[in-house]
Structures are given as C-alpha cells and as structure tokens.
Amino acid sequence: MARHLQHELGYCTTGVDCSPSAVALAAARDTRPGHAPVWQCMDITTDDLSALPEPAYAVITCRLVYRWIDDKPAFLDRVRRLLAPGGTLWVVTEVAGRRTTTDPAILRLGITPAEAETLTAGWSIARTTDLDVLRCYALRP
C-alpha cells in the first residue's frame, strides 16, 4: 500500500509494521527508482509516535489489521493525533458473518457490529464501501 501511494499517487509515505521481517521484506521489494517510502518497524499502538518521520499525516491506512488491535479506542485516539487537519483514516477490514463457512477460525476474522461502532464513533465523517467480505471505512475527525 505504501509503495502504491508513493509511486502511483505521489504521496510521501511511511510504511509501519510491528514485524521486523515484514518491514525488511517491504523495503527489499521497493526496487523502483526515485524516492522510496520510509519503512519503519514499530508498534503503532504502544511505541513513541515521535519516532515517526513526520508529526502528522494526510492519510493513514490500516489494512486488515484493525481486527487484531486489542485496545481499539486507544489506537483510534493515537491515530486521530497523527492525522493532519482534514486528514483521513482509511481502514480495510473483514466483516463478521460474511463468509459462507462454519470454521470458527475463519469466522472470527471479521469485526463485529460492536467493533464497527467503536471504529466509526467520534468521527465527523464516516463513509463505508463494501467489497465482498471486506468493508472499507473512510473516517475524518
């Protein structure tokens, strides 16, 4: 996602993951000439946000991660502090109950209605788009 935003859409991006191997893999795959995204290993839910290269971001993406964040309200507060004025949080997550399976391990991949309510509460604008088992949220303070 960071590469696409950087190279295709012209954003200056910072790719963040808590896994050192994921960050190393992303950096190794960024072979296009020109300015590359900044890749940073950190836990966005607990690490010091001042370690990020920028104080604020126009767009923050959270792709297939929101479901796994333990303290969702605290995470959302941290993201709000990182958004530049007029910025957008873009969340892509699976929605519970959309898969046609009885496997409980697969069924728990989606967020519940209560988790969706937590996600959208407190934003001045909350728009959604459904993509099969996924839902995209565009959220603005």
PDB file of C-alpha atoms in Angstrom:
ATOM      1  CA  MET A   1       0.000   0.000   0.000  1.00  0.00           C
ATOM      2  CA  ALA A   2       2.784   2.456   0.896  1.00  0.00           C
ATOM      3  CA  ARG A   3       4.518   1.807  -2.431  1.00  0.00           C
ATOM      4  CA  HIS A   4       1.292   2.373  -4.375  1.00  0.00           C
ATOM      5  CA  LEU A   5       0.544   5.611  -2.529  1.00  0.00           C
ATOM      6  CA  GLN A   6       4.132   6.792  -3.048  1.00  0.00           C
ATOM      7  CA  HIS A   7       4.835   5.793  -6.636  1.00  0.00           C
ATOM      8  CA  GLU A   8       1.383   5.857  -8.222  1.00  0.00           C
ATOM      9  CA  LEU A   9      -0.395   8.642  -6.341  1.00  0.00           C
ATOM     10  CA  GLY A  10       2.525  10.875  -5.389  1.00  0.00           C
ATOM     11  CA  TYR A  11       2.252  10.748  -1.607  1.00  0.00           C
ATOM     12  CA  CYS A  12       5.349  10.777   0.601  1.00  0.00           C
ATOM     13  CA  THR A  13       4.703   7.665   2.659  1.00  0.00           C
ATOM     14  CA  THR A  14       5.825   5.903   5.794  1.00  0.00           C
ATOM     15  CA  GLY A  15       5.149   2.173   5.947  1.00  0.00           C
ATOM     16  CA  VAL A  16       4.806   0.896   9.522  1.00  0.00           C
ATOM     17  CA  ASP A  17       4.657  -2.678  10.790  1.00  0.00           C
ATOM     18  CA  CYS A  18       5.485  -4.237  14.154  1.00  0.00           C
ATOM     19  CA  SER A  19       7.257  -7.152  12.455  1.00  0.00           C
ATOM     20  CA  PRO A  20      10.933  -6.573  11.604  1.00  0.00           C
ATOM     21  CA  SER A  21      10.751  -9.233   8.882  1.00  0.00           C
ATOM     22  CA  ALA A  22       7.706  -7.567   7.270  1.00  0.00           C
ATOM     23  CA  VAL A  23       9.493  -4.205   7.221  1.00  0.00           C
ATOM     24  CA  ALA A  24      12.650  -5.779   5.775  1.00  0.00           C
ATOM     25  CA  LEU A  25      10.639  -7.581   3.094  1.00  0.00           C
ATOM     26  CA  ALA A  26       8.762  -4.404   2.141  1.00  0.00           C
ATOM     27  CA  ALA A  27      11.991  -2.428   1.883  1.00  0.00           C
ATOM     28  CA  ALA A  28      13.642  -5.156  -0.204  1.00  0.00           C
ATOM     29  CA  ARG A  29      10.720  -5.222  -2.632  1.00  0.00           C
ATOM     30  CA  ASP A  30      10.846  -1.478  -3.204  1.00  0.00           C
ATOM     31  CA  THR A  31      13.052  -1.546  -6.292  1.00  0.00           C
ATOM     32  CA  ARG A  32      11.571   1.343  -8.271  1.00  0.00           C
ATOM     33  CA  PRO A  33      13.907   4.224  -8.975  1.00  0.00           C
ATOM     34  CA  GLY A  34      13.214   7.503  -7.264  1.00  0.00           C
ATOM     35  CA  HIS A  35      12.094   8.440  -3.808  1.00  0.00           C
ATOM     36  CA  ALA A  36      11.032   5.348  -1.859  1.00  0.00           C
ATOM     37  CA  PRO A  37       8.701   5.105   1.127  1.00  0.00           C
ATOM     38  CA  VAL A  38      10.228   5.267   4.582  1.00  0.00           C
ATOM     39  CA  TRP A  39       9.913   1.841   6.214  1.00  0.00           C
ATOM     40  CA  GLN A  40       9.678   1.756   9.995  1.00  0.00           C
ATOM     41  CA  CYS A  41       9.365  -1.077  12.474  1.00  0.00           C
ATOM     42  CA  MET A  42       7.161  -0.013  15.359  1.00  0.00           C
ATOM     43  CA  ASP A  43       4.011  -0.937  17.217  1.00  0.00           C
ATOM     44  CA  ILE A  44       1.687   1.931  16.403  1.00  0.00           C
ATOM     45  CA  THR A  45      -0.470   1.056  19.419  1.00  0.00           C
ATOM     46  CA  THR A  46       2.268   1.444  22.048  1.00  0.00           C
ATOM     47  CA  ASP A  47       5.524   2.884  20.678  1.00  0.00           C
ATOM     48  CA  ASP A  48       6.503   6.547  20.869  1.00  0.00           C
ATOM     49  CA  LEU A  49       4.791   8.314  17.967  1.00  0.00           C
ATOM     50  CA  SER A  50       7.512  10.978  17.903  1.00  0.00           C
ATOM     51  CA  ALA A  51       9.745   8.271  16.368  1.00  0.00           C
ATOM     52  CA  LEU A  52       7.777   8.658  13.126  1.00  0.00           C
ATOM     53  CA  PRO A  53       9.470  10.830  10.492  1.00  0.00           C
ATOM     54  CA  GLU A  54       6.520  13.237  10.242  1.00  0.00           C
ATOM     55  CA  PRO A  55       4.404  14.826  13.005  1.00  0.00           C
ATOM     56  CA  ALA A  56       1.160  14.457  11.022  1.00  0.00           C
ATOM     57  CA  TYR A  57      -0.187  12.571   8.011  1.00  0.00           C
ATOM     58  CA  ALA A  58      -2.879  13.410   5.436  1.00  0.00           C
ATOM     59  CA  VAL A  59      -3.866   9.747   5.053  1.00  0.00           C
ATOM     60  CA  ILE A  60      -3.351   6.872   7.465  1.00  0.00           C
ATOM     61  CA  THR A  61      -4.227   3.399   6.258  1.00  0.00           C
ATOM     62  CA  CYS A  62      -4.995   0.384   8.407  1.00  0.00           C
ATOM     63  CA  ARG A  63      -5.342  -2.616   6.137  1.00  0.00           C
ATOM     64  CA  LEU A  64      -6.530  -5.941   7.585  1.00  0.00           C
ATOM     65  CA  VAL A  65      -5.097  -5.017  10.994  1.00  0.00           C
ATOM     66  CA  TYR A  66      -7.908  -3.322  12.938  1.00  0.00           C
ATOM     67  CA  ARG A  67      -9.492  -6.637  13.967  1.00  0.00           C
ATOM     68  CA  TRP A  68      -6.311  -7.642  15.803  1.00  0.00           C
ATOM     69  CA  ILE A  69      -5.777  -4.449  17.801  1.00  0.00           C
ATOM     70  CA  ASP A  70      -6.539  -5.133  21.455  1.00  0.00           C
ATOM     71  CA  ASP A  71      -7.320  -1.606  22.680  1.00  0.00           C
ATOM     72  CA  LYS A  72      -9.230  -0.177  19.745  1.00  0.00           C
ATOM     73  CA  PRO A  73     -10.317   3.109  21.423  1.00  0.00           C
ATOM     74  CA  ALA A  74      -6.713   3.896  22.428  1.00  0.00           C
ATOM     75  CA  PHE A  75      -5.485   3.055  18.918  1.00  0.00           C
ATOM     76  CA  LEU A  76      -8.095   5.344  17.358  1.00  0.00           C
ATOM     77  CA  ASP A  77      -7.133   8.193  19.719  1.00  0.00           C
ATOM     78  CA  ARG A  78      -3.489   7.796  18.694  1.00  0.00           C
ATOM     79  CA  VAL A  79      -4.415   7.841  15.011  1.00  0.00           C
ATOM     80  CA  ARG A  80      -6.532  10.980  15.453  1.00  0.00           C
ATOM     81  CA  ARG A  81      -3.493  12.730  16.965  1.00  0.00           C
ATOM     82  CA  LEU A  82      -1.415  11.745  13.914  1.00  0.00           C
ATOM     83  CA  LEU A  83      -3.886  12.991  11.303  1.00  0.00           C
ATOM     84  CA  ALA A  84      -3.210  16.359   9.725  1.00  0.00           C
ATOM     85  CA  PRO A  85      -6.158  18.786   9.612  1.00  0.00           C
ATOM     86  CA  GLY A  86      -8.594  17.431   7.026  1.00  0.00           C
ATOM     87  CA  GLY A  87      -6.833  14.054   7.100  1.00  0.00           C
ATOM     88  CA  THR A  88      -8.439  10.660   6.558  1.00  0.00           C
ATOM     89  CA  LEU A  89      -8.107   7.319   8.288  1.00  0.00           C
ATOM     90  CA  TRP A  90      -8.708   4.564   5.721  1.00  0.00           C
ATOM     91  CA  VAL A  91      -9.496   1.185   7.294  1.00  0.00           C
ATOM     92  CA  VAL A  92      -9.987  -2.035   5.337  1.00  0.00           C
ATOM     93  CA  THR A  93     -11.273  -4.905   7.438  1.00  0.00           C
ATOM     94  CA  GLU A  94     -13.243  -8.072   7.136  1.00  0.00           C
ATOM     95  CA  VAL A  95     -16.798  -8.012   8.488  1.00  0.00           C
ATOM     96  CA  ALA A  96     -18.032 -10.864  10.680  1.00  0.00           C
ATOM     97  CA  GLY A  97     -20.702 -13.103   9.204  1.00  0.00           C
ATOM     98  CA  ARG A  98     -19.924 -12.545   5.541  1.00  0.00           C
ATOM     99  CA  ARG A  99     -18.115 -15.787   4.832  1.00  0.00           C
ATOM    100  CA  THR A 100     -20.004 -18.950   3.977  1.00  0.00           C
ATOM    101  CA  THR A 101     -18.088 -21.274   6.263  1.00  0.00           C
ATOM    102  CA  THR A 102     -18.597 -22.885   9.622  1.00  0.00           C
ATOM    103  CA  ASP A 103     -14.893 -22.852  10.514  1.00  0.00           C
ATOM    104  CA  PRO A 104     -14.705 -20.757  13.718  1.00  0.00           C
ATOM    105  CA  ALA A 105     -11.102 -19.744  12.984  1.00  0.00           C
ATOM    106  CA  ILE A 106     -12.217 -18.154   9.716  1.00  0.00           C
ATOM    107  CA  LEU A 107     -15.415 -16.681  11.128  1.00  0.00           C
ATOM    108  CA  ARG A 108     -13.565 -14.694  13.792  1.00  0.00           C
ATOM    109  CA  LEU A 109     -11.511 -12.843  11.169  1.00  0.00           C
ATOM    110  CA  GLY A 110     -14.183 -10.180  10.795  1.00  0.00           C
ATOM    111  CA  ILE A 111     -15.040  -7.321  13.091  1.00  0.00           C
ATOM    112  CA  THR A 112     -18.319  -7.454  14.971  1.00  0.00           C
ATOM    113  CA  PRO A 113     -21.037  -4.783  14.818  1.00  0.00           C
ATOM    114  CA  ALA A 114     -19.835  -3.519  18.225  1.00  0.00           C
ATOM    115  CA  GLU A 115     -16.266  -3.211  16.917  1.00  0.00           C
ATOM    116  CA  ALA A 116     -17.567  -1.388  13.837  1.00  0.00           C
ATOM    117  CA  GLU A 117     -19.449   1.016  16.115  1.00  0.00           C
ATOM    118  CA  THR A 118     -16.259   1.673  18.094  1.00  0.00           C
ATOM    119  CA  LEU A 119     -14.417   2.303  14.835  1.00  0.00           C
ATOM    120  CA  THR A 120     -16.898   4.858  13.490  1.00  0.00           C
ATOM    121  CA  ALA A 121     -17.760   6.656  16.751  1.00  0.00           C
ATOM    122  CA  GLY A 122     -16.287  10.102  17.258  1.00  0.00           C
ATOM    123  CA  TRP A 123     -15.589  10.961  13.618  1.00  0.00           C
ATOM    124  CA  SER A 124     -17.314  13.878  11.888  1.00  0.00           C
ATOM    125  CA  ILE A 125     -17.443  11.878   8.650  1.00  0.00           C
ATOM    126  CA  ALA A 126     -17.637   8.088   8.395  1.00  0.00           C
ATOM    127  CA  ARG A 127     -18.193   6.600   4.947  1.00  0.00           C
ATOM    128  CA  THR A 128     -18.162   2.926   4.063  1.00  0.00           C
ATOM    129  CA  THR A 129     -17.883   0.827   0.942  1.00  0.00           C
ATOM    130  CA  ASP A 130     -18.398  -2.927   0.887  1.00  0.00           C
ATOM    131  CA  LEU A 131     -16.146  -5.233  -1.126  1.00  0.00           C
ATOM    132  CA  ASP A 132     -17.373  -8.812  -0.737  1.00  0.00           C
ATOM    133  CA  VAL A 133     -16.293  -9.889   2.787  1.00  0.00           C
ATOM    134  CA  LEU A 134     -14.408  -6.623   3.335  1.00  0.00           C
ATOM    135  CA  ARG A 135     -15.595  -3.179   4.311  1.00  0.00           C
ATOM    136  CA  CYS A 136     -13.625  -0.001   3.674  1.00  0.00           C
ATOM    137  CA  TYR A 137     -14.046   2.901   6.081  1.00  0.00           C
ATOM    138  CA  ALA A 138     -13.067   6.485   5.258  1.00  0.00           C
ATOM    139  CA  LEU A 139     -13.026   8.379   8.555  1.00  0.00           C
ATOM    140  CA  ARG A 140     -12.404  12.067   9.183  1.00  0.00           C
ATOM    141  CA  PRO A 141     -12.149  13.874  12.524  1.00  0.00           C
TER     142      PRO A 141
END
